[in-house]
PDB file of C-alpha atoms in Angstrom:
ATOM      1  CA  MET A   1      -1.320   4.194 -19.960  1.00 74.00           C
ATOM      2  CA  LEU A   2      -1.002   5.987 -17.209  1.00 82.00           C
ATOM      3  CA  SER A   3       2.142   5.372 -14.836  1.00 88.00           C
ATOM      4  CA  SER A   4       2.112   4.017 -11.179  1.00 89.00           C
ATOM      5  CA  ARG A   5       3.394   6.576  -9.938  1.00 90.00           C
ATOM      6  CA  THR A   6       0.958   9.006 -11.625  1.00 92.00           C
ATOM      7  CA  ALA A   7      -1.782   7.485 -11.047  1.00 92.00           C
ATOM      8  CA  HIS A   8      -1.258   7.347  -6.806  1.00 92.00           C
ATOM      9  CA  CYS A   9      -0.642  11.202  -7.799  1.00 93.00           C
ATOM     10  CA  LEU A  10      -4.145  11.560  -9.126  1.00 94.00           C
ATOM     11  CA  HIS A  11      -5.627   9.156  -7.259  1.00 92.00           C
ATOM     12  CA  CYS A  12      -3.432  11.829  -3.941  1.00 93.00           C
ATOM     13  CA  ALA A  13      -5.363  14.633  -5.077  1.00 94.00           C
ATOM     14  CA  LEU A  14      -8.594  13.871  -5.771  1.00 93.00           C
ATOM     15  CA  LEU A  15      -8.695  12.947  -2.226  1.00 91.00           C
ATOM     16  CA  LEU A  16      -7.122  15.661  -0.637  1.00 92.00           C
ATOM     17  CA  ILE A  17      -9.414  17.688  -3.222  1.00 94.00           C
ATOM     18  CA  THR A  18     -12.648  15.895  -1.467  1.00 91.00           C
ATOM     19  CA  VAL A  19     -11.080  16.213   1.871  1.00 89.00           C
ATOM     20  CA  PHE A  20     -11.569  19.428   1.370  1.00 89.00           C
ATOM     21  CA  ILE A  21     -14.604  19.953  -0.622  1.00 89.00           C
ATOM     22  CA  LEU A  22     -16.041  17.352   2.295  1.00 88.00           C
ATOM     23  CA  GLU A  23     -14.799  20.328   4.880  1.00 85.00           C
ATOM     24  CA  LEU A  24     -15.729  22.924   3.451  1.00 84.00           C
ATOM     25  CA  LEU A  25     -19.572  21.556   3.224  1.00 84.00           C
ATOM     26  CA  THR A  26     -19.729  21.335   6.171  1.00 81.00           C
ATOM     27  CA  GLY A  27     -18.180  24.130   8.030  1.00 76.00           C
ATOM     28  CA  GLY A  28     -14.980  22.329   8.737  1.00 74.00           C
ATOM     29  CA  ILE A  29     -13.563  25.378   6.757  1.00 75.00           C
ATOM     30  CA  LYS A  30     -14.528  29.088   6.176  1.00 73.00           C
ATOM     31  CA  TRP A  31     -14.273  31.326   3.607  1.00 71.00           C
ATOM     32  CA  SER A  32     -15.670  34.342   3.888  1.00 64.00           C
ATOM     33  CA  TRP A  33     -17.319  33.872   0.250  1.00 58.00           C
ATOM     34  CA  TRP A  34     -18.482  30.450   1.701  1.00 55.00           C
ATOM     35  CA  SER A  35     -19.916  31.121   4.350  1.00 57.00           C
ATOM     36  CA  PRO A  36     -20.888  34.878   5.049  1.00 58.00           C
ATOM     37  CA  ALA A  37     -19.388  35.452   9.024  1.00 57.00           C
ATOM     38  CA  ALA A  38     -22.416  36.343  11.160  1.00 61.00           C
ATOM     39  CA  GLU A  39     -22.838  37.687  14.644  1.00 66.00           C
ATOM     40  CA  PRO A  40     -21.207  34.898  17.063  1.00 68.00           C
ATOM     41  CA  VAL A  41     -23.648  33.761  19.693  1.00 74.00           C
ATOM     42  CA  GLU A  42     -22.412  33.832  23.426  1.00 79.00           C
ATOM     43  CA  VAL A  43     -24.151  30.229  24.594  1.00 81.00           C
ATOM     44  CA  ASN A  44     -24.143  28.635  28.088  1.00 86.00           C
ATOM     45  CA  PRO A  45     -24.645  24.727  28.053  1.00 85.00           C
ATOM     46  CA  TRP A  46     -24.743  25.169  31.872  1.00 86.00           C
ATOM     47  CA  GLU A  47     -27.383  27.146  32.315  1.00 86.00           C
ATOM     48  CA  ILE A  48     -29.282  26.671  29.679  1.00 87.00           C
ATOM     49  CA  TYR A  49     -29.192  22.202  29.670  1.00 87.00           C
ATOM     50  CA  GLY A  50     -28.931  22.111  33.469  1.00 88.00           C
ATOM     51  CA  ILE A  51     -24.911  20.095  34.493  1.00 89.00           C
ATOM     52  CA  LEU A  52     -26.006  16.456  33.952  1.00 93.00           C
ATOM     53  CA  PRO A  53     -27.346  17.147  30.637  1.00 90.00           C
ATOM     54  CA  THR A  54     -24.229  18.650  29.357  1.00 92.00           C
ATOM     55  CA  PHE A  55     -21.721  16.741  30.580  1.00 92.00           C
ATOM     56  CA  ILE A  56     -23.703  14.182  28.199  1.00 93.00           C
ATOM     57  CA  LEU A  57     -23.936  16.315  25.864  1.00 91.00           C
ATOM     58  CA  TYR A  58     -20.127  16.509  25.406  1.00 92.00           C
ATOM     59  CA  PHE A  59     -19.147  13.756  26.159  1.00 94.00           C
ATOM     60  CA  LEU A  60     -20.758  12.119  22.687  1.00 93.00           C
ATOM     61  CA  ARG A  61     -18.708  14.473  20.902  1.00 90.00           C
ATOM     62  CA  ILE A  62     -15.538  13.376  23.106  1.00 93.00           C
ATOM     63  CA  LEU A  63     -16.520   9.819  21.142  1.00 93.00           C
ATOM     64  CA  SER A  64     -15.972  10.976  17.699  1.00 88.00           C
ATOM     65  CA  PHE A  65     -12.543  11.417  18.309  1.00 92.00           C
ATOM     66  CA  LEU A  66     -12.308   8.431  18.789  1.00 91.00           C
ATOM     67  CA  ALA A  67     -12.126   7.605  15.546  1.00 90.00           C
ATOM     68  CA  LEU A  68     -10.024   9.951  15.382  1.00 92.00           C
ATOM     69  CA  PRO A  69      -6.405   7.355  15.184  1.00 92.00           C
ATOM     70  CA  GLN A  70      -7.665   4.884  12.395  1.00 91.00           C
ATOM     71  CA  VAL A  71      -8.483   7.534  10.211  1.00 91.00           C
ATOM     72  CA  ILE A  72      -5.013   9.692  10.672  1.00 93.00           C
ATOM     73  CA  PHE A  73      -3.703   6.127   9.203  1.00 94.00           C
ATOM     74  CA  ASN A  74      -6.449   6.399   6.452  1.00 92.00           C
ATOM     75  CA  ILE A  75      -4.577   8.633   4.970  1.00 92.00           C
ATOM     76  CA  LEU A  76      -1.429   7.661   5.353  1.00 93.00           C
ATOM     77  CA  GLY A  77      -1.681   4.150   3.898  1.00 93.00           C
ATOM     78  CA  LEU A  78      -4.008   5.628   0.829  1.00 92.00           C
ATOM     79  CA  SER A  79      -1.660   8.258   1.375  1.00 92.00           C
ATOM     80  CA  LEU A  80       2.413   7.881   1.692  1.00 92.00           C
ATOM     81  CA  PHE A  81       2.723   4.353  -0.288  1.00 92.00           C
ATOM     82  CA  ASN A  82       1.883   3.852  -3.749  1.00 91.00           C
ATOM     83  CA  THR A  83      -2.039   2.334  -4.589  1.00 88.00           C
ATOM     84  CA  PHE A  84      -1.804   1.333  -8.198  1.00 89.00           C
ATOM     85  CA  PRO A  85       1.696  -1.276  -7.613  1.00 85.00           C
ATOM     86  CA  GLU A  86       3.734  -2.259 -10.711  1.00 86.00           C
ATOM     87  CA  LYS A  87       4.061  -5.936 -11.133  1.00 88.00           C
ATOM     88  CA  VAL A  88       5.604  -8.017  -7.867  1.00 89.00           C
ATOM     89  CA  ILE A  89       8.668  -9.710  -9.377  1.00 90.00           C
ATOM     90  CA  LEU A  90      10.122 -12.110  -7.725  1.00 89.00           C
ATOM     91  CA  LYS A  91      13.051 -11.801  -6.231  1.00 89.00           C
ATOM     92  CA  GLY A  92      14.718 -15.622  -5.450  1.00 88.00           C
ATOM     93  CA  SER A  93      13.603 -18.528  -7.362  1.00 88.00           C
ATOM     94  CA  PRO A  94      10.914 -20.148  -6.426  1.00 88.00           C
ATOM     95  CA  LEU A  95      12.101 -24.234  -6.148  1.00 87.00           C
ATOM     96  CA  LEU A  96      14.307 -22.454  -3.192  1.00 87.00           C
ATOM     97  CA  ALA A  97      11.330 -21.313  -1.391  1.00 90.00           C
ATOM     98  CA  PRO A  98      10.700 -22.880   1.060  1.00 93.00           C
ATOM     99  CA  PHE A  99       6.927 -26.092   1.580  1.00 95.00           C
ATOM    100  CA  LEU A 100       4.121 -23.531   1.233  1.00 95.00           C
ATOM    101  CA  CYS A 101       0.387 -25.159   2.167  1.00 96.00           C
ATOM    102  CA  ILE A 102      -1.945 -22.769   1.192  1.00 96.00           C
ATOM    103  CA  ARG A 103      -5.456 -23.648   3.335  1.00 96.00           C
ATOM    104  CA  VAL A 104      -8.748 -23.063   2.540  1.00 95.00           C
ATOM    105  CA  VAL A 105     -11.104 -23.551   5.103  1.00 95.00           C
ATOM    106  CA  THR A 106     -15.116 -23.913   4.527  1.00 94.00           C
ATOM    107  CA  ARG A 107     -17.463 -25.566   6.468  1.00 93.00           C
ATOM    108  CA  GLY A 108     -18.444 -27.366   3.771  1.00 90.00           C
ATOM    109  CA  ASP A 109     -21.925 -26.263   2.617  1.00 92.00           C
ATOM    110  CA  TYR A 110     -20.930 -24.935  -1.130  1.00 92.00           C
ATOM    111  CA  PRO A 111     -18.170 -27.882  -2.349  1.00 92.00           C
ATOM    112  CA  ASP A 112     -18.507 -26.573  -5.985  1.00 93.00           C
ATOM    113  CA  LEU A 113     -17.007 -23.383  -5.212  1.00 91.00           C
ATOM    114  CA  VAL A 114     -14.442 -25.291  -2.592  1.00 93.00           C
ATOM    115  CA  LYS A 115     -13.800 -27.346  -6.244  1.00 93.00           C
ATOM    116  CA  LYS A 116     -13.883 -24.734  -8.727  1.00 92.00           C
ATOM    117  CA  ASN A 117     -11.088 -22.705  -6.194  1.00 92.00           C
ATOM    118  CA  VAL A 118      -9.820 -24.516  -5.013  1.00 94.00           C
ATOM    119  CA  THR A 119      -7.962 -25.964  -8.953  1.00 93.00           C
ATOM    120  CA  ARG A 120      -7.958 -22.559  -9.997  1.00 93.00           C
ATOM    121  CA  ASN A 121      -5.735 -21.855  -7.867  1.00 93.00           C
ATOM    122  CA  LEU A 122      -4.287 -24.840  -7.880  1.00 93.00           C
ATOM    123  CA  ASN A 123      -2.857 -24.078 -11.612  1.00 93.00           C
ATOM    124  CA  LEU A 124      -2.052 -20.485 -10.279  1.00 93.00           C
ATOM    125  CA  CYS A 125       0.413 -21.635  -8.245  1.00 93.00           C
ATOM    126  CA  LEU A 126       1.495 -24.294 -10.948  1.00 92.00           C
ATOM    127  CA  ASP A 127       2.101 -21.915 -13.747  1.00 92.00           C
ATOM    128  CA  VAL A 128       3.610 -19.751 -11.720  1.00 90.00           C
ATOM    129  CA  GLY A 129       6.290 -21.996 -11.040  1.00 89.00           C
ATOM    130  CA  LEU A 130       5.873 -22.974  -7.370  1.00 90.00           C
ATOM    131  CA  GLU A 131       6.569 -26.568  -7.496  1.00 89.00           C
ATOM    132  CA  ASN A 132       6.995 -27.486  -2.927  1.00 92.00           C
ATOM    133  CA  PHE A 133       3.252 -26.875  -2.228  1.00 95.00           C
ATOM    134  CA  ILE A 134       0.128 -28.252  -1.195  1.00 95.00           C
ATOM    135  CA  VAL A 135      -3.121 -27.395  -1.213  1.00 95.00           C
ATOM    136  CA  GLU A 136      -5.084 -28.461   2.241  1.00 95.00           C
ATOM    137  CA  VAL A 137      -8.681 -27.965   2.883  1.00 96.00           C
ATOM    138  CA  VAL A 138     -10.002 -28.234   6.296  1.00 96.00           C
ATOM    139  CA  THR A 139     -14.178 -28.935   6.604  1.00 95.00           C
ATOM    140  CA  ASP A 140     -16.690 -29.297   8.871  1.00 94.00           C
ATOM    141  CA  LYS A 141     -18.458 -31.806   6.327  1.00 92.00           C
ATOM    142  CA  LEU A 142     -16.729 -34.209   3.617  1.00 92.00           C
ATOM    143  CA  ILE A 143     -16.690 -32.708  -0.031  1.00 93.00           C
ATOM    144  CA  PRO A 144     -16.528 -35.492  -2.520  1.00 91.00           C
ATOM    145  CA  GLY A 145     -14.279 -35.769  -5.242  1.00 88.00           C
ATOM    146  CA  LEU A 146     -11.410 -33.615  -3.857  1.00 88.00           C
ATOM    147  CA  SER A 147      -9.044 -35.825  -2.268  1.00 82.00           C
ATOM    148  CA  SER A 148      -9.090 -37.100  -5.637  1.00 85.00           C
ATOM    149  CA  PHE A 149      -7.115 -33.518  -7.139  1.00 86.00           C
ATOM    150  CA  ASN A 150      -2.929 -33.340  -7.324  1.00 87.00           C
ATOM    151  CA  ARG A 151      -1.299 -32.075  -4.968  1.00 91.00           C
ATOM    152  CA  VAL A 152      -4.889 -31.665  -2.680  1.00 94.00           C
ATOM    153  CA  ARG A 153      -4.879 -32.543   1.013  1.00 94.00           C
ATOM    154  CA  GLU A 154      -7.758 -32.788   3.407  1.00 95.00           C
ATOM    155  CA  VAL A 155      -8.946 -32.487   6.611  1.00 94.00           C
ATOM    156  CA  VAL A 156     -11.871 -33.275   8.259  1.00 95.00           C
ATOM    157  CA  VAL A 157     -12.900 -31.909  11.651  1.00 95.00           C
ATOM    158  CA  PRO A 158     -14.427 -34.610  13.756  1.00 94.00           C
ATOM    159  CA  PRO A 159     -17.755 -33.157  15.398  1.00 93.00           C
ATOM    160  CA  SER A 160     -16.148 -33.915  18.706  1.00 93.00           C
ATOM    161  CA  TYR A 161     -13.806 -32.152  18.551  1.00 92.00           C
ATOM    162  CA  SER A 162     -12.991 -29.000  20.649  1.00 92.00           C
ATOM    163  CA  THR A 163     -10.319 -26.863  21.250  1.00 91.00           C
ATOM    164  CA  LYS A 164      -8.548 -26.062  25.075  1.00 88.00           C
ATOM    165  CA  SER A 165      -9.012 -22.272  24.400  1.00 88.00           C
ATOM    166  CA  GLY A 166     -13.169 -22.852  23.814  1.00 89.00           C
ATOM    167  CA  ALA A 167     -12.357 -22.301  20.018  1.00 89.00           C
ATOM    168  CA  LEU A 168     -14.897 -22.245  17.904  1.00 91.00           C
ATOM    169  CA  PHE A 169     -15.708 -21.907  14.423  1.00 91.00           C
ATOM    170  CA  LYS A 170     -12.780 -21.184  11.961  1.00 92.00           C
ATOM    171  CA  ALA A 171     -10.687 -20.779  14.908  1.00 92.00           C
ATOM    172  CA  ARG A 172     -11.751 -24.868  16.429  1.00 94.00           C
ATOM    173  CA  ALA A 173     -10.544 -25.815  12.083  1.00 94.00           C
ATOM    174  CA  LEU A 174      -7.588 -24.061  12.425  1.00 94.00           C
ATOM    175  CA  GLN A 175      -6.572 -24.852  16.291  1.00 94.00           C
ATOM    176  CA  TYR A 176      -7.272 -28.860  14.774  1.00 94.00           C
ATOM    177  CA  CYS A 177      -4.933 -28.941  12.609  1.00 93.00           C
ATOM    178  CA  LEU A 178      -1.892 -27.243  14.275  1.00 92.00           C
ATOM    179  CA  GLU A 179      -3.067 -30.971  16.352  1.00 92.00           C
ATOM    180  CA  ASN A 180       0.212 -32.645  16.326  1.00 90.00           C
ATOM    181  CA  ASP A 181      -1.800 -35.992  15.057  1.00 91.00           C
ATOM    182  CA  VAL A 182      -2.996 -33.811  12.145  1.00 93.00           C
ATOM    183  CA  ASN A 183      -0.296 -31.323  11.622  1.00 92.00           C
ATOM    184  CA  ILE A 184       1.739 -32.979   9.100  1.00 93.00           C
ATOM    185  CA  LEU A 185       4.132 -29.266   8.056  1.00 94.00           C
ATOM    186  CA  SER A 186       7.662 -28.897   9.625  1.00 94.00           C
ATOM    187  CA  ASP A 187       8.128 -25.948  12.048  1.00 93.00           C
ATOM    188  CA  VAL A 188      10.328 -23.687   9.032  1.00 94.00           C
ATOM    189  CA  ASP A 189       6.954 -24.688   6.455  1.00 95.00           C
ATOM    190  CA  TRP A 190       4.514 -21.585   6.328  1.00 96.00           C
ATOM    191  CA  ILE A 191       0.952 -21.190   5.142  1.00 96.00           C
ATOM    192  CA  VAL A 192      -1.371 -19.196   3.720  1.00 96.00           C
ATOM    193  CA  HIS A 193      -4.786 -18.691   4.426  1.00 95.00           C
ATOM    194  CA  LEU A 194      -7.566 -18.374   2.377  1.00 94.00           C
ATOM    195  CA  ASP A 195     -11.615 -18.671   2.662  1.00 93.00           C
ATOM    196  CA  GLU A 196     -13.565 -20.851   0.459  1.00 92.00           C
ATOM    197  CA  GLU A 197     -13.812 -17.573  -1.022  1.00 88.00           C
ATOM    198  CA  THR A 198     -10.836 -16.804  -2.154  1.00 90.00           C
ATOM    199  CA  ILE A 199      -8.449 -16.469  -5.362  1.00 90.00           C
ATOM    200  CA  LEU A 200      -4.944 -16.026  -5.184  1.00 93.00           C
ATOM    201  CA  THR A 201      -3.720 -13.793  -8.256  1.00 91.00           C
ATOM    202  CA  ASP A 202      -0.158 -14.309  -9.322  1.00 91.00           C
ATOM    203  CA  ASN A 203       0.805 -11.097  -8.188  1.00 92.00           C
ATOM    204  CA  ALA A 204      -0.022 -11.938  -5.035  1.00 93.00           C
ATOM    205  CA  ILE A 205       1.379 -15.693  -5.454  1.00 94.00           C
ATOM    206  CA  ARG A 206       4.543 -14.006  -6.003  1.00 94.00           C
ATOM    207  CA  GLY A 207       4.235 -11.296  -2.913  1.00 93.00           C
ATOM    208  CA  ILE A 208       3.907 -13.808  -0.922  1.00 94.00           C
ATOM    209  CA  LEU A 209       6.847 -16.236  -1.880  1.00 94.00           C
ATOM    210  CA  ASN A 210       8.545 -12.766  -2.175  1.00 94.00           C
ATOM    211  CA  PHE A 211       7.820 -12.002   1.727  1.00 94.00           C
ATOM    212  CA  VAL A 212       8.061 -16.266   2.548  1.00 94.00           C
ATOM    213  CA  LEU A 213      12.510 -15.924   1.121  1.00 92.00           C
ATOM    214  CA  ASP A 214      13.157 -12.622   3.211  1.00 91.00           C
ATOM    215  CA  ALA A 215      11.915 -14.650   5.657  1.00 86.00           C
ATOM    216  CA  LYS A 216      12.238 -11.353   8.380  1.00 91.00           C
ATOM    217  CA  HIS A 217       8.447 -11.243   9.390  1.00 92.00           C
ATOM    218  CA  GLN A 218       7.044 -14.865  11.040  1.00 92.00           C
ATOM    219  CA  PHE A 219       3.110 -13.304  10.321  1.00 93.00           C
ATOM    220  CA  GLY A 220       2.107 -10.915   7.009  1.00 92.00           C
ATOM    221  CA  GLN A 221      -1.078 -10.038   5.082  1.00 92.00           C
ATOM    222  CA  GLY A 222      -1.994  -9.178   1.782  1.00 89.00           C
ATOM    223  CA  LEU A 223      -4.837  -6.462  -0.144  1.00 89.00           C
ATOM    224  CA  ILE A 224      -7.842  -8.522  -0.314  1.00 87.00           C
ATOM    225  CA  THR A 225     -10.135  -7.020  -3.316  1.00 84.00           C
ATOM    226  CA  TYR A 226     -13.760  -8.109  -4.264  1.00 80.00           C
ATOM    227  CA  ALA A 227     -15.454  -8.024  -7.682  1.00 72.00           C
ATOM    228  CA  ASN A 228     -12.735  -9.893 -10.080  1.00 73.00           C
ATOM    229  CA  ASP A 229     -14.476 -12.757 -10.874  1.00 71.00           C
ATOM    230  CA  HIS A 230     -18.372 -12.948 -11.294  1.00 75.00           C
ATOM    231  CA  VAL A 231     -20.306 -10.592  -9.684  1.00 76.00           C
ATOM    232  CA  VAL A 232     -23.592 -11.804  -8.646  1.00 77.00           C
ATOM    233  CA  ASN A 233     -24.712  -9.022  -6.601  1.00 81.00           C
ATOM    234  CA  TRP A 234     -23.397  -5.525  -7.207  1.00 81.00           C
ATOM    235  CA  MET A 235     -25.258  -3.280  -3.600  1.00 84.00           C
ATOM    236  CA  THR A 236     -23.067  -6.519  -1.653  1.00 81.00           C
ATOM    237  CA  THR A 237     -19.599  -6.318  -3.761  1.00 80.00           C
ATOM    238  CA  LEU A 238     -19.641  -2.300  -3.453  1.00 81.00           C
ATOM    239  CA  ALA A 239     -20.578  -2.407   0.246  1.00 81.00           C
ATOM    240  CA  ASP A 240     -17.158  -4.522   0.852  1.00 80.00           C
ATOM    241  CA  SER A 241     -15.103  -1.931  -2.214  1.00 81.00           C
ATOM    242  CA  PHE A 242     -15.321  -0.003   2.032  1.00 83.00           C
ATOM    243  CA  ARG A 243     -12.733  -3.540   2.844  1.00 86.00           C
ATOM    244  CA  VAL A 244     -10.729  -2.768   0.296  1.00 88.00           C
ATOM    245  CA  ALA A 245      -9.632   0.981   1.318  1.00 87.00           C
ATOM    246  CA  ASP A 246      -9.676   0.258   5.103  1.00 89.00           C
ATOM    247  CA  ASP A 247      -7.221  -3.066   4.140  1.00 90.00           C
ATOM    248  CA  MET A 248      -4.554  -0.533   1.300  1.00 91.00           C
ATOM    249  CA  GLY A 249      -5.834   2.350   4.262  1.00 91.00           C
ATOM    250  CA  LYS A 250      -4.799   1.308   7.872  1.00 92.00           C
ATOM    251  CA  LEU A 251      -3.509  -1.545   7.927  1.00 92.00           C
ATOM    252  CA  ARG A 252      -0.924  -0.937   4.850  1.00 92.00           C
ATOM    253  CA  ALA A 253       0.536   1.842   7.513  1.00 93.00           C
ATOM    254  CA  GLN A 254       0.390  -0.257  10.497  1.00 93.00           C
ATOM    255  CA  PHE A 255       2.476  -2.670   8.061  1.00 93.00           C
ATOM    256  CA  TYR A 256       4.685  -0.461   6.986  1.00 92.00           C
ATOM    257  CA  LEU A 257       5.241   1.671  10.033  1.00 92.00           C
ATOM    258  CA  PHE A 258       5.179  -0.420  13.206  1.00 92.00           C
ATOM    259  CA  HIS A 259       4.823  -4.164  11.836  1.00 91.00           C
ATOM    260  CA  LYS A 260       2.600  -5.163  14.064  1.00 90.00           C
ATOM    261  CA  PRO A 261      -1.041  -5.152  13.535  1.00 90.00           C
ATOM    262  CA  TYR A 262      -2.644  -2.194  15.799  1.00 90.00           C
ATOM    263  CA  PHE A 263      -6.076  -1.958  14.627  1.00 90.00           C
ATOM    264  CA  SER A 264      -7.493  -4.977  12.715  1.00 88.00           C
ATOM    265  CA  TRP A 265      -6.133  -8.170  11.338  1.00 88.00           C
ATOM    266  CA  LYS A 266      -7.673  -9.375   8.230  1.00 86.00           C
ATOM    267  CA  GLY A 267      -9.159 -13.375   9.102  1.00 84.00           C
ATOM    268  CA  SER A 268      -8.138 -14.717   5.192  1.00 89.00           C
ATOM    269  CA  TYR A 269      -5.410 -13.604   3.584  1.00 92.00           C
ATOM    270  CA  VAL A 270      -3.058 -14.914   6.491  1.00 93.00           C
ATOM    271  CA  VAL A 271       0.988 -15.770   5.678  1.00 95.00           C
ATOM    272  CA  THR A 272       2.298 -17.660   8.808  1.00 94.00           C
ATOM    273  CA  GLN A 273       4.952 -19.360  10.287  1.00 95.00           C
ATOM    274  CA  VAL A 274       4.301 -22.765  11.094  1.00 94.00           C
ATOM    275  CA  LYS A 275       7.059 -23.033  14.520  1.00 92.00           C
ATOM    276  CA  LYS A 276       5.113 -19.363  15.579  1.00 90.00           C
ATOM    277  CA  LEU A 277       1.328 -20.289  14.938  1.00 90.00           C
ATOM    278  CA  SER A 278       1.898 -23.380  16.886  1.00 88.00           C
ATOM    279  CA  ILE A 279       3.103 -20.596  20.250  1.00 88.00           C
ATOM    280  CA  ILE A 280       0.161 -18.195  20.144  1.00 86.00           C
ATOM    281  CA  LYS A 281      -2.062 -20.905  18.460  1.00 85.00           C
ATOM    282  CA  TYR A 282      -6.382 -20.463  18.453  1.00 84.00           C
TER     283      TYR A 282
END
């Protein structure tokens, strides 16, 4: 069994080899044995194509540089930080952790899926030793039988509710939870935002506990992977795997290096402190 460091070194080597081969095939790197020398051909596009077409062509080529910062930070995230981390070690007792609200947002179209994942996440939290928490399901439609679960609170968003900012869909539901007559959390509590299909792991829970116990930052985000459970469609699952690379690349690099979401921010597996979230709103 490879160690975490060895696996990451092999990953970095494979990344560099892949980039080198692609550069060689596309002409980015020219070697005499691979690309025979040819006489350079002088072309003046301003004379051949005219001013306007040449300007448009140059402009379109320059546009490709817009993706350069994201490419750089993807490389940094995938190489500087261990891609195969070891098991997360708790930095403190779960009994001393602040109150956690695991908030799941759903439209309520798939009640069986919601109840299955809520039960699974709830049992996993208890197995890890988490005691000071609840699971809160925010839904547009009432889910039969969900309110009878222990440690589960169901919040149904009224159809007539509208936010001051005009936010819709998921943001509207999350803002409803922050209203004074709905919110039951204090300013020092923490919220873990999940989608209905998101499943926690023991490492994820330990990472969340370490984050809230440390309390250096009021907003945090974790890695989401796919194909961990039953795969319904391999094509869509493989397509989603690109999001994992993006997650482990530029998103991880921006948070580790700057502690700010300069490039993007996911809508699930977001950990926030109630006080700061109430200030920002949706």
